[in-house]
Structure formats: C-alpha cells, structure tokens
mmCIF file of C-alpha atoms in Angstrom:
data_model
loop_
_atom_site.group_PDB
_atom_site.id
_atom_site.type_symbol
_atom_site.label_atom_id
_atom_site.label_comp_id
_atom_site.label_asym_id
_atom_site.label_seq_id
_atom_site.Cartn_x
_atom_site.Cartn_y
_atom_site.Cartn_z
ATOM 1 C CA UNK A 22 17.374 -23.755 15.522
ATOM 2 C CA UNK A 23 13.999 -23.740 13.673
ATOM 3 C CA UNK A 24 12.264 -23.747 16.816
ATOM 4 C CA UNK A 25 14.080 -21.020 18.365
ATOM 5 C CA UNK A 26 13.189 -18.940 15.091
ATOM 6 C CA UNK A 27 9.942 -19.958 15.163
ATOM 7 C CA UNK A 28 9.072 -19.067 18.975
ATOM 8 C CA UNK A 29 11.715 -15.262 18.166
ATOM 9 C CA UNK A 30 9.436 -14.919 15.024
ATOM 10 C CA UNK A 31 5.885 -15.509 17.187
ATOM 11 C CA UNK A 32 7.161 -13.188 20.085
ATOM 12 C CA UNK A 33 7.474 -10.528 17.956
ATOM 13 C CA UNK A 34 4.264 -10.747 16.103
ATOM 14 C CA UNK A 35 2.831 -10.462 19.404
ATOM 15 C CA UNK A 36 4.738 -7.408 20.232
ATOM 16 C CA UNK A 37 3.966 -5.437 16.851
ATOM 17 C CA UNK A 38 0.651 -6.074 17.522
ATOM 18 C CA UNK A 39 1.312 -4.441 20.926
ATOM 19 C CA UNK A 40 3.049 -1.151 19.084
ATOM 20 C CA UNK A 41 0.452 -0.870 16.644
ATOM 21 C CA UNK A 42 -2.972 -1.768 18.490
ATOM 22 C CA UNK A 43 -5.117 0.360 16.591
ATOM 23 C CA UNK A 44 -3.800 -0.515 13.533
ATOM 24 C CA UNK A 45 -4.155 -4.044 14.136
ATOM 25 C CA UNK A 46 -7.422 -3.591 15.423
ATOM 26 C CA UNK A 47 -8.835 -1.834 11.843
ATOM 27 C CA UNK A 48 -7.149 -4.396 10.090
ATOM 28 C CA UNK A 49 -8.616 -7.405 12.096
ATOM 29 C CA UNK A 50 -11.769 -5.537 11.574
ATOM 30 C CA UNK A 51 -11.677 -5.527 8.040
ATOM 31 C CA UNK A 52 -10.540 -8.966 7.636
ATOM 32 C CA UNK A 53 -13.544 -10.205 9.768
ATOM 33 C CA UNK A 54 -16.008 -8.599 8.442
ATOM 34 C CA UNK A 55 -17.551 -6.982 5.184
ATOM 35 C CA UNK A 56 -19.627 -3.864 4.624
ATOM 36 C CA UNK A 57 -23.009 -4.565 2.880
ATOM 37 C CA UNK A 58 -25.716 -2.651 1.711
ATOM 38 C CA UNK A 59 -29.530 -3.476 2.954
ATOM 39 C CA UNK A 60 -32.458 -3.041 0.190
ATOM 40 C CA UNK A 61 -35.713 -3.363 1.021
ATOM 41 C CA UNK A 62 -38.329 -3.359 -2.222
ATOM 42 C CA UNK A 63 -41.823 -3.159 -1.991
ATOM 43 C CA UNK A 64 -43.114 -6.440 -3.693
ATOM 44 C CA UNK A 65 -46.274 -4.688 -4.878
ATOM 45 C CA UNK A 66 -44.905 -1.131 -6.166
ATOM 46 C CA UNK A 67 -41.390 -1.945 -6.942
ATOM 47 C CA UNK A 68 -39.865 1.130 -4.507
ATOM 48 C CA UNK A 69 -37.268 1.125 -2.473
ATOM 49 C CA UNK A 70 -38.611 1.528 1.302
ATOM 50 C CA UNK A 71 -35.311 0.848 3.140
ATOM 51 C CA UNK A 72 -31.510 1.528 2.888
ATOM 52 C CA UNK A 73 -28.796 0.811 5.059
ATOM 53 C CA UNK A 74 -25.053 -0.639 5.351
ATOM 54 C CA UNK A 75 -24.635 -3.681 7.838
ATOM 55 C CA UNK A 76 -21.171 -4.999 8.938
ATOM 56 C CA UNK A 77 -21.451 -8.819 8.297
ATOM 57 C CA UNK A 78 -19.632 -11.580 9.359
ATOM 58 C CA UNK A 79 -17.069 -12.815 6.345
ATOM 59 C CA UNK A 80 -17.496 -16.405 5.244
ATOM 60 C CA UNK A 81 -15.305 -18.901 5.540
ATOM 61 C CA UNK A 82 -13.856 -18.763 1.587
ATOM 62 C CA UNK A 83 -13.275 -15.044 2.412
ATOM 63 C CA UNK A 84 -11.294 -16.329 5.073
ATOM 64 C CA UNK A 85 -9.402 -18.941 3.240
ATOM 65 C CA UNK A 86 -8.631 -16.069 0.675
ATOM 66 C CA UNK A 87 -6.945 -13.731 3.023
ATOM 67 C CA UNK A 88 -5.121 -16.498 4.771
ATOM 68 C CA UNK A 89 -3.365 -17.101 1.294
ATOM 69 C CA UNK A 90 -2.311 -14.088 1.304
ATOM 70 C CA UNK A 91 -0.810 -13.811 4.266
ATOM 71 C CA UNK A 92 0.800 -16.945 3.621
ATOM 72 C CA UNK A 93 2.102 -14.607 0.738
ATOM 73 C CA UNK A 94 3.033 -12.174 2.379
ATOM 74 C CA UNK A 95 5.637 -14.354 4.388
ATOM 75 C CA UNK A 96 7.236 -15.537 0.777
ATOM 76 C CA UNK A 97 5.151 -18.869 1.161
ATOM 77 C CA UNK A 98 6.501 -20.178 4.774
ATOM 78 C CA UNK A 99 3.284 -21.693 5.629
ATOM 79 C CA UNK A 100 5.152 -23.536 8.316
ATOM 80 C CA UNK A 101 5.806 -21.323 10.188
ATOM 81 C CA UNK A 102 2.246 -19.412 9.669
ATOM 82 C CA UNK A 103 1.005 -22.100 11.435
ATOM 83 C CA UNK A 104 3.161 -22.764 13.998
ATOM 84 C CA UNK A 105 1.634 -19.198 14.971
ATOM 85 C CA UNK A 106 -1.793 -20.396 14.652
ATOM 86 C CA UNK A 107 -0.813 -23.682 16.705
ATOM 87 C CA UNK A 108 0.795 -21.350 19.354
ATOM 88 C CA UNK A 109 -2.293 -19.089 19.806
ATOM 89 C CA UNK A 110 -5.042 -21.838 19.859
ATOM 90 C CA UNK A 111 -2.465 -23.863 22.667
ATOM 91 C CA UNK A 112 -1.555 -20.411 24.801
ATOM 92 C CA UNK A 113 -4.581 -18.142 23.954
ATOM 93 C CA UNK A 114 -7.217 -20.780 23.669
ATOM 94 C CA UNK A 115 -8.214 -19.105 20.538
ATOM 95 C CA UNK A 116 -10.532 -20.975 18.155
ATOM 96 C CA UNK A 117 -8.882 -21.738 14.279
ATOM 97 C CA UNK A 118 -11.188 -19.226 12.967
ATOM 98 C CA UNK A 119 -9.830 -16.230 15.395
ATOM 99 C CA UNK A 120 -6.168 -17.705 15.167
ATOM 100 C CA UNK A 121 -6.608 -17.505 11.245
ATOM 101 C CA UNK A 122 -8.366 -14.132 11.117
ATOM 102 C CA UNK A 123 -5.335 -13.398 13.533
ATOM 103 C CA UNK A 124 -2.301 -13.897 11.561
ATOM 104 C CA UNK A 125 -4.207 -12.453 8.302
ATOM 105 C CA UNK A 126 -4.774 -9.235 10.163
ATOM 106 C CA UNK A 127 -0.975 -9.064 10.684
ATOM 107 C CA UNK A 128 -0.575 -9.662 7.089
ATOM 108 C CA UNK A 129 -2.537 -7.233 6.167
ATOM 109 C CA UNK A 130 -1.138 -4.686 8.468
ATOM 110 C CA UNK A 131 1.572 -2.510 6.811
ATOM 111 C CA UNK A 132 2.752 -0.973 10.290
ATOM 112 C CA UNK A 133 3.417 -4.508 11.775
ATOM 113 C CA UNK A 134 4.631 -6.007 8.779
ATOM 114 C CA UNK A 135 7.755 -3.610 8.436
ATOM 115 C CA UNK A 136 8.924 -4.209 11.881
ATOM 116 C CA UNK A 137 8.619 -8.033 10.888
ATOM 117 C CA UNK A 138 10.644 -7.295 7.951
ATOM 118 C CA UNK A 139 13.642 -5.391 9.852
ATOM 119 C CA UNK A 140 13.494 -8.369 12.440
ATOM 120 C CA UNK A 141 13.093 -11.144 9.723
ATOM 121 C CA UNK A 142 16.633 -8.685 7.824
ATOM 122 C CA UNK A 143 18.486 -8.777 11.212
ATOM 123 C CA UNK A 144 17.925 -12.150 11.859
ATOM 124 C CA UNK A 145 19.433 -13.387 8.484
ATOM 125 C CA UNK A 146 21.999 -11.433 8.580
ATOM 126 C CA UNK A 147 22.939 -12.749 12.242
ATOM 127 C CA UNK A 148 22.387 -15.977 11.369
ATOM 128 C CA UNK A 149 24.347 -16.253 8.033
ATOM 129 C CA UNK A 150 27.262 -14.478 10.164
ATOM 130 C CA UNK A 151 27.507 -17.183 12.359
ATOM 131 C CA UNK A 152 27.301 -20.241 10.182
ATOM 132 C CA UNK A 153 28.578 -18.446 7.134
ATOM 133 C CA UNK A 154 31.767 -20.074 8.041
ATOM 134 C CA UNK A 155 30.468 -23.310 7.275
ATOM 135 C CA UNK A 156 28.909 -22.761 4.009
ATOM 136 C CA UNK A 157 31.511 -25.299 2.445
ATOM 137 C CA UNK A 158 29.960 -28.555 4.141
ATOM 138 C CA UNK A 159 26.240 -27.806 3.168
ATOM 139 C CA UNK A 160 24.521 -30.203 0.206
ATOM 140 C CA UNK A 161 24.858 -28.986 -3.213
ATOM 141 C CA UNK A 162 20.864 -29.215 -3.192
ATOM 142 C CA UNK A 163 21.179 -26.774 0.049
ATOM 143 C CA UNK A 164 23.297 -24.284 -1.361
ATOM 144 C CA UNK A 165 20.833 -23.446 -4.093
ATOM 145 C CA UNK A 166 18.534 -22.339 -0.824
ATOM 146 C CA UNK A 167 21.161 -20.754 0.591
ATOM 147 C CA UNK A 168 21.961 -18.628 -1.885
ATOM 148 C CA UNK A 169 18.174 -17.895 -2.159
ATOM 149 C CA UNK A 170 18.068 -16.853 1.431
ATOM 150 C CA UNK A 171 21.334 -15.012 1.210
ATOM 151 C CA UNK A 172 20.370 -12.270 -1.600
ATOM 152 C CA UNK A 173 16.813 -12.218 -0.456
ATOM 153 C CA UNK A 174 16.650 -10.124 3.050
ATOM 154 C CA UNK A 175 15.174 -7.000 1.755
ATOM 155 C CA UNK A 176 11.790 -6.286 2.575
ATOM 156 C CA UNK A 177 9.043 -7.599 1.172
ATOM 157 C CA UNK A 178 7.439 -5.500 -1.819
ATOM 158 C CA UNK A 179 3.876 -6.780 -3.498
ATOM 159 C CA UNK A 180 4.030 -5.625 -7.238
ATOM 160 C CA UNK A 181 0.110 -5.876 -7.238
ATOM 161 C CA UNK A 182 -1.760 -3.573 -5.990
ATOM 162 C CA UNK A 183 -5.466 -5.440 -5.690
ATOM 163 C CA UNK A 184 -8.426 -3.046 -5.025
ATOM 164 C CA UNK A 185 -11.500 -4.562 -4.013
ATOM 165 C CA UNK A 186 -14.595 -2.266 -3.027
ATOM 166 C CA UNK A 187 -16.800 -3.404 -0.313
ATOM 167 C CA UNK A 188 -18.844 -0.625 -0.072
ATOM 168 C CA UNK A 189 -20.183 1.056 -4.118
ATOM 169 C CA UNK A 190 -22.582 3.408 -2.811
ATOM 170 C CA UNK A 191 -21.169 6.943 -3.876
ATOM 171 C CA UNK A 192 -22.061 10.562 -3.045
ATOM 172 C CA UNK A 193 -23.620 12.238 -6.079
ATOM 173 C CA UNK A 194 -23.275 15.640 -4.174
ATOM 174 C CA UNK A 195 -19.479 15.428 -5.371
ATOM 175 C CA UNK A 196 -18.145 16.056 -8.510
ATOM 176 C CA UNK A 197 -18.499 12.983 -11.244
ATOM 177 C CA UNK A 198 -15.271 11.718 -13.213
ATOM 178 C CA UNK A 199 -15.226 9.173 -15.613
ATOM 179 C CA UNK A 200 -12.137 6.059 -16.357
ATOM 180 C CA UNK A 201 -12.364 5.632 -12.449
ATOM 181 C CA UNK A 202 -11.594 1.882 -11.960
ATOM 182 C CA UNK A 203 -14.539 1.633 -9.036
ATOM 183 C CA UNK A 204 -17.384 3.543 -10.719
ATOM 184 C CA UNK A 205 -21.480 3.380 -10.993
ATOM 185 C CA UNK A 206 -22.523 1.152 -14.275
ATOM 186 C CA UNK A 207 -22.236 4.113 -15.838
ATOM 187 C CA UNK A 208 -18.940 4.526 -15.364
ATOM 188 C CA UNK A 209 -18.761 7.426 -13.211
ATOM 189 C CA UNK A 210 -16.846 7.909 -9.914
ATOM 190 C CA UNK A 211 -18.297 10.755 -7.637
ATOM 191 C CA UNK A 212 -15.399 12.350 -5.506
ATOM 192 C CA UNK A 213 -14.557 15.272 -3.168
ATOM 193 C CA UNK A 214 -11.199 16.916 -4.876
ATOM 194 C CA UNK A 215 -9.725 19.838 -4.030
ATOM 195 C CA UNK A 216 -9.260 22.439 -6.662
ATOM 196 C CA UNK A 217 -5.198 21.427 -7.593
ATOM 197 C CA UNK A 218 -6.658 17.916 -7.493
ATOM 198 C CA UNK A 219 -9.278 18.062 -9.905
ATOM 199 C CA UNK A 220 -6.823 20.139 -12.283
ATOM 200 C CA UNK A 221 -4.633 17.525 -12.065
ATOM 201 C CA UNK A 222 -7.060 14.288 -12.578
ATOM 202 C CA UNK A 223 -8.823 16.332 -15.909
ATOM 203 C CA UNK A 224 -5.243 17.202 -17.019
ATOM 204 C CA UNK A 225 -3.965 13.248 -16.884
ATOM 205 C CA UNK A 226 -7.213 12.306 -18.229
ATOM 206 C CA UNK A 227 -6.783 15.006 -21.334
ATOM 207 C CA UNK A 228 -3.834 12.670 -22.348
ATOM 208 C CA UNK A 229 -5.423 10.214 -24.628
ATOM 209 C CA UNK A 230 -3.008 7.247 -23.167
ATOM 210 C CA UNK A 231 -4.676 7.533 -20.091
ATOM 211 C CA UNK A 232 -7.008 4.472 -19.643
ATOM 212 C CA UNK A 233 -7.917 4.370 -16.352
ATOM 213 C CA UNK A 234 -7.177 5.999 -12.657
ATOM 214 C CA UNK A 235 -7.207 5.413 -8.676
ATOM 215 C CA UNK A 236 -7.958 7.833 -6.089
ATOM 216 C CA UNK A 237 -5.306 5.817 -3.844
ATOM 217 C CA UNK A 238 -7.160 5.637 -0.298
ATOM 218 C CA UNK A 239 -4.769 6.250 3.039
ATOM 219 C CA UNK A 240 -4.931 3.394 5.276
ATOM 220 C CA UNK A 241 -7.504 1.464 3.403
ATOM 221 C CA UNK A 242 -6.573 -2.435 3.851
ATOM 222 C CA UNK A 243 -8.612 -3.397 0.218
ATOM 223 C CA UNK A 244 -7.376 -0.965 -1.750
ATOM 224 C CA UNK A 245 -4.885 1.200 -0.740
ATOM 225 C CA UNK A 246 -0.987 1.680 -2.104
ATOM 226 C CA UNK A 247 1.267 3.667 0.754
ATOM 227 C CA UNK A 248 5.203 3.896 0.248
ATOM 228 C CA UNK A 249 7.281 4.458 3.499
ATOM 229 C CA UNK A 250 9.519 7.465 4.671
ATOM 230 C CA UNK A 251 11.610 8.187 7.742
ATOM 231 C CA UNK A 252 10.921 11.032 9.539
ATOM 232 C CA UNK A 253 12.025 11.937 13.274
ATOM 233 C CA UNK A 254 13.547 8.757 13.184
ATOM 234 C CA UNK A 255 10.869 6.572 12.537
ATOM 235 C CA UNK A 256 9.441 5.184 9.670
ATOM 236 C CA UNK A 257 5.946 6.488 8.525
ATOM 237 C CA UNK A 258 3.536 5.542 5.294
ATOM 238 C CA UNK A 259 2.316 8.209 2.765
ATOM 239 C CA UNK A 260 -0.503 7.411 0.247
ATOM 240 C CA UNK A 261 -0.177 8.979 -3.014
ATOM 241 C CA UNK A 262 -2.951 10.683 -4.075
ATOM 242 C CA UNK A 263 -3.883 9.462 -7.787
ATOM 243 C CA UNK A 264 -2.455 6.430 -9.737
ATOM 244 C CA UNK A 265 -2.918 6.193 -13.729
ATOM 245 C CA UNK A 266 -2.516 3.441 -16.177
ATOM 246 C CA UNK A 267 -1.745 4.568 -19.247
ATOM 247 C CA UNK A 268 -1.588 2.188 -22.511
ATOM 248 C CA UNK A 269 1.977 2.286 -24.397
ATOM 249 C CA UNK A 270 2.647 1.977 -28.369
ATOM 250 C CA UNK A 271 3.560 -1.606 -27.685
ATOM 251 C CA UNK A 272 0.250 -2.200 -25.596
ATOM 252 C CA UNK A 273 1.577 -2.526 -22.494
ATOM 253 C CA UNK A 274 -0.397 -0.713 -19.692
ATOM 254 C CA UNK A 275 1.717 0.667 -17.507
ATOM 255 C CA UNK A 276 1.346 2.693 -13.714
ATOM 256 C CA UNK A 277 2.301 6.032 -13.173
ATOM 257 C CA UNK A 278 1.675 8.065 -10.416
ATOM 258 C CA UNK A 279 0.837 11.948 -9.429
ATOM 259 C CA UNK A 280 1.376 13.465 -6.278
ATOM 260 C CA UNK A 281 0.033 17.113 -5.419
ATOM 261 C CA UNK A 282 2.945 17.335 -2.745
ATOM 262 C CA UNK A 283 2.435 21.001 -0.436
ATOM 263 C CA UNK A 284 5.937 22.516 -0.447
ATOM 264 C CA UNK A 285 5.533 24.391 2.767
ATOM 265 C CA UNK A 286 4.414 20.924 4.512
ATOM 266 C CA UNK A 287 6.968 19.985 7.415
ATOM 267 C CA UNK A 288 7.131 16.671 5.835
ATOM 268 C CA UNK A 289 7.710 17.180 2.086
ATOM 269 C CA UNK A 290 11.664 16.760 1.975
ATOM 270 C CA UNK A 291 11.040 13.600 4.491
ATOM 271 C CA UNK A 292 8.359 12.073 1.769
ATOM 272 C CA UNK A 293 10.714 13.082 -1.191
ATOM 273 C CA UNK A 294 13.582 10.976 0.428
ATOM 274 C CA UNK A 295 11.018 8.275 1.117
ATOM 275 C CA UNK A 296 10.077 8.192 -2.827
ATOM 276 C CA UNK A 297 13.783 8.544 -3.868
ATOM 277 C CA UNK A 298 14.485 5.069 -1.469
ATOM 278 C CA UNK A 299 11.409 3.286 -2.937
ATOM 279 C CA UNK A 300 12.260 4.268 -6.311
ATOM 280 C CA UNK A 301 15.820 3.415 -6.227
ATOM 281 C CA UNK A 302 15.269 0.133 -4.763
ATOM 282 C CA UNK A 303 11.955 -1.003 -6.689
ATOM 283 C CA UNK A 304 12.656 0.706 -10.576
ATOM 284 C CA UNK A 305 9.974 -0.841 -12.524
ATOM 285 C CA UNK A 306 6.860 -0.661 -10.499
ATOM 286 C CA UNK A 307 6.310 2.567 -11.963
ATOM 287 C CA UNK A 308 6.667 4.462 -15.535
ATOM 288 C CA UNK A 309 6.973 7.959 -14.122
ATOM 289 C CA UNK A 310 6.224 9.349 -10.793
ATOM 290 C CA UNK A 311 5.395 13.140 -10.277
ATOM 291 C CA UNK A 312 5.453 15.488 -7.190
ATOM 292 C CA UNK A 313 3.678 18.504 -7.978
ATOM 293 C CA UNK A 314 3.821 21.388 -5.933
ATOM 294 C CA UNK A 315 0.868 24.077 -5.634
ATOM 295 C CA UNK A 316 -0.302 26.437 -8.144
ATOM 296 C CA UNK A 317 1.867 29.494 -7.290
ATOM 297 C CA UNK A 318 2.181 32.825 -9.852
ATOM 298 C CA UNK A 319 0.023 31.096 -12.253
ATOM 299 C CA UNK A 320 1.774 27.995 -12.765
ATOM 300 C CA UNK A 321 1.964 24.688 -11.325
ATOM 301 C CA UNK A 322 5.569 23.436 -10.597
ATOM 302 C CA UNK A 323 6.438 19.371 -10.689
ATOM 303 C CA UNK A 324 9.709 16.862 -9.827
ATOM 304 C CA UNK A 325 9.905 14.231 -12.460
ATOM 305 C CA UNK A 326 11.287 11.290 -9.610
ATOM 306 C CA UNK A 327 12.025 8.861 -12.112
ATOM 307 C CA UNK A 328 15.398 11.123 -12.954
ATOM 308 C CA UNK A 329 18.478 10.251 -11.611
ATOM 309 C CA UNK A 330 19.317 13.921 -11.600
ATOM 310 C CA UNK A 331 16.717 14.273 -9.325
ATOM 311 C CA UNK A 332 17.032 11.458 -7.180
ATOM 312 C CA UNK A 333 20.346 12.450 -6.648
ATOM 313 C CA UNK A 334 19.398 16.295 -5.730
ATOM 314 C CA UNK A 335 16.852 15.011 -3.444
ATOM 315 C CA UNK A 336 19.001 12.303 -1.679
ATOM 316 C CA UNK A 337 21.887 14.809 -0.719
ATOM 317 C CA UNK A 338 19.281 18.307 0.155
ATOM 318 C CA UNK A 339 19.635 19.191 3.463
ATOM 319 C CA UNK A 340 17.521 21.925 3.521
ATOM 320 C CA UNK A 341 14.337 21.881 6.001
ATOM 321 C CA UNK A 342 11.707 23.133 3.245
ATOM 322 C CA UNK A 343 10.639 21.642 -0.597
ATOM 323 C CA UNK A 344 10.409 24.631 -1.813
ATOM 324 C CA UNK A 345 13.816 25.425 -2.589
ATOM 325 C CA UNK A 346 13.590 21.971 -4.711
ATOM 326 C CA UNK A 347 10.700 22.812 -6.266
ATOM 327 C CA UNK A 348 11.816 26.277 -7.612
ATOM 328 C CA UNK A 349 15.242 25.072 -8.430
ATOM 329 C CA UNK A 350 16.429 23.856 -12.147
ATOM 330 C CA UNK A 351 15.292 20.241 -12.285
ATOM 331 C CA UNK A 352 11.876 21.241 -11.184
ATOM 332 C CA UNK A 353 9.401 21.669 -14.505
ATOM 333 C CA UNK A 354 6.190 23.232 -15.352
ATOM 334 C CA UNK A 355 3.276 20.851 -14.725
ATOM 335 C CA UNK A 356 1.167 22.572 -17.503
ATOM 336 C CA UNK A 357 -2.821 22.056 -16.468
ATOM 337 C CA UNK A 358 -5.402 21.374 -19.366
ATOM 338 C CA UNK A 359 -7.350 24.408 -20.364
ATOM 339 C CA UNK A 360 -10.067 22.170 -20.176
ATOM 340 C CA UNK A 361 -9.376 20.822 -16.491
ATOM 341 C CA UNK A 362 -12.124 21.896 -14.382
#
C-alpha cells in the first residue's frame, strides 16, 4: 500500500505542476536563485561608480534550508519527499540538486500545494473507509497514529508567516513610513499607497499599541500571506493588504489585519466568504481582522470579521454585491486619524 501511495502521491505532484506551470516556474525561480545588489567603490575617492541587481545562483545551505521546509510543509514525511526525489533523478535523470530545488518549489507553491492537500484529504478519507473496519486488530502503539491520521486531514495551515527580503533597495520617490518591519537603517519603508491606503496605515499607526506593520506582497514566495476563496467554482488566493502587530496589556504581540476591500468589486462577497471559512476554521491566527470599504459621504465604512454576527451574515448573503453588507447594521465606522496623511 505505501508504494501505491507513494507512486498516486508523485503522479500528482507532477500534474499540479502541469496546472500551475507558471506558478511553479516563479517559485522554482525563487528557490534557485537570489536577487543581489552589485557595488562598485572607487578605492581612491570612496564613490560609488556602479549599481546593479544580479540574479545569483543560491548556495547549497540555502538549499538545505528550503528543503526543510518543504519537508515541513508535508507534516515531516521525509520519506516520502524523497521517494520523489529518487523518482525524478531515476525517470528524469535529474541531478540531486534540481530534484531538491524541485520538490522545494512545490512546497513553496501555494497553487500546487492545495490541490495536494484535497488529494492528500480524499485519499485518507478513502483509505480509512476501507480499512476502518479493521481498526480493532491494529497495535495499541498503532492506534495512537491512527488516531493522529484520523483527525488530521484538513489542510495544511503554517501559523508563521516568515518574511525574508532579498532585495532592500527602496524607491525614495514614494512616500516614507516608519514601524515597517523591512525598512532602511533608519527605519523607514518607502511605498506607493493609494490615498484610502495611506489613511488607513497612519490611522493603525496613530494607535499607540501598534508596534510594527507589513505591506503583505501578492504572490511573493519570501514574504507573502494569501488566504483562499472560491469563486466560479474554483479556488483562488487573495493577499491582504496590511498586517499589524500590536503589543497587548499582558505583552503579548499579537496580528491583526486590515483590508481596504472595494465594495463594487465582482469579487468582494466571494473574498468575504473566503475570510469567514479561514476564520472559522483557523480562530487564533489573528486578533481582529477588518474589511474596510471606500471612503463614501465622508466616512469610511468597515466589517469587524472576527464577529460571529458577522460571520454568520456573510456566510448565508446571497446577494451579488458587498455593498449591501457594508451599509447594513453590523457594518461600523472605520474612523481615519485627523492626522493620517
């Protein structure tokens, strides 16, 4: 049998890569290689005369690092991680390296590892219905891994968001903001925002828990947190747009997030549901979560998602547009700082 998963579980790693080649493709990239910035300094002035970004090879501890977390990623079943890598180097005539680099892409790759997930779901499900039966004659040491395996086939959900930055060169055309947790060394981040945007970073950062913030990056494979949502029947990713920490009485820092979420967008009810699902199912990853809607007669309008009230509202609308959800009774007034520029 553990061949037979192994071999199901390596077919369709190869056909997720398939569905999602250029995915794949920017996540192989990234794993493979790093972004680095040139200097050149004249020895006998001290001035700059050259700078430029270069896309270098990653070493081989780089490597080692992301094939940890890959192994991870697949709750620690470094068996079967490299009965993959085994497979490729035998059928592809990959190197190690490239087989490595392979499976780590995959990891890394939110698109291909859902589909994984809803196979890896399915499959346990299929097989505990067939020797489920038999659950009497298994060890007393087996059970404890059967149980295990039995209340553990939902997806896979990292609590830790890590952020690495590759690439610290910043525009100093855009606006400067300061508690940014990738900054200059003095502290500043330089970002494009749109107007609602900056309002809403200056207001969060006019709260004097507020210790630091993330500009949350869409499809960035370092440093990016997305949250799926079904739409059209298939399942999407959405990025929210800023991520605080703020500091508690008891010390604890804890994660919030803010979403400027267009009410008029065809998607908005579809990424409301999707919030609603991830919310329900994962409580404590966040302290509060926020959907603001645009600035409209003076006043900004927000859905506190962390309600069950609203949860529930947003799980049984039906309607086609946010607005009606956002102008209804559980909706609030996001009140902007004065200050907020």
């Amino acid at each position: 049998m553990d061949r037979n998963v192994t071999e199901e579980f390596c077919n369709n790693v190869e056909a997720e890569i398939v569905k999602h080649q250029q995915e794949f493709k920017r996540s192989y990239n990234d794993i493979c290689n790093t972004t680095v910035i040139i200097k050149r300094i004249d020895p006998l002035t001290g001035e700059e005369y050259e700078d430029h970004e270069e896309l270098v090879e990653n070493d081989a501890n780089r490597m080692v690092a992301y094939y940890r977390q890959a192994v991870n990623k697949f709750a620690g079943a470094s068996d079967i991680v490299k009965s993959y890598i085994n497979r490729n180097m035998k059928n592809e005539s990959e190197s190690y390296d490239k087989a490595v680099a392979r499976i780590s892409a995959v990891a890394a790759c939110f698109e291909i590892m859902h589909g994984l997930e809803v196979w890896a779901e399915n499959k346990t499900h299929d097989l505990l219905d067939v020797y489920g039966p038999s659950r009497y004659a298994v060890s007393e040491e087996n059970k404890i891994r059967w149980d295990r395996i039995e209340g553990n086939s939902l997806p896979y959900v990292n609590s830790k968001l890590n952020i690495n930055a590759s690439v610290t060169r910043q525009n100093q055309d855009y606006d400067c903001y300061p508690k940014h947790i990738i900054c200059d060394d003095n502290g500043w981040a330089y970002l494009k925002l749109n107007d609602l945007e900056k309002k809403i970073v200056w207001t969060e950062l006019s709260h004097s828990i507020t210790v630091a913030w993330y500009r949350n990056q869409s499809r960035n494979l370092n440093a990016s947190l997305s949250i799926p949502y079904m739409i059209g029947g298939e399942w999407e990713n959405m990025y929210p747009d800023f991520i605080f920490f703020q500091k508690t009485g008891n010390g604890e820092i804890v994660r919030t997030i803010v979403d400027p979420h267009g009410d008029w967008l065809g998607d908005s009810v579809a990424k409301l549901k999707g919030y609603v699902k991830y919310l329900r199912d994962y409580p404590k990853m966040f302290g509060s979560v926020l959907a603001v809607a645009d600035e409209k007669n003076g006043e900004c309008r927000y859905l506190d998602l962390m309600t069950p009230k609203v949860q529930d509202a947003i799980d049984k609308f039906t309607g086609s547009s946010a607005k009606d959800l956002f102008l209804g009774s559980l909706s609030r007034t996001y009140k902007i700082c004065p200050d907020a520029k």
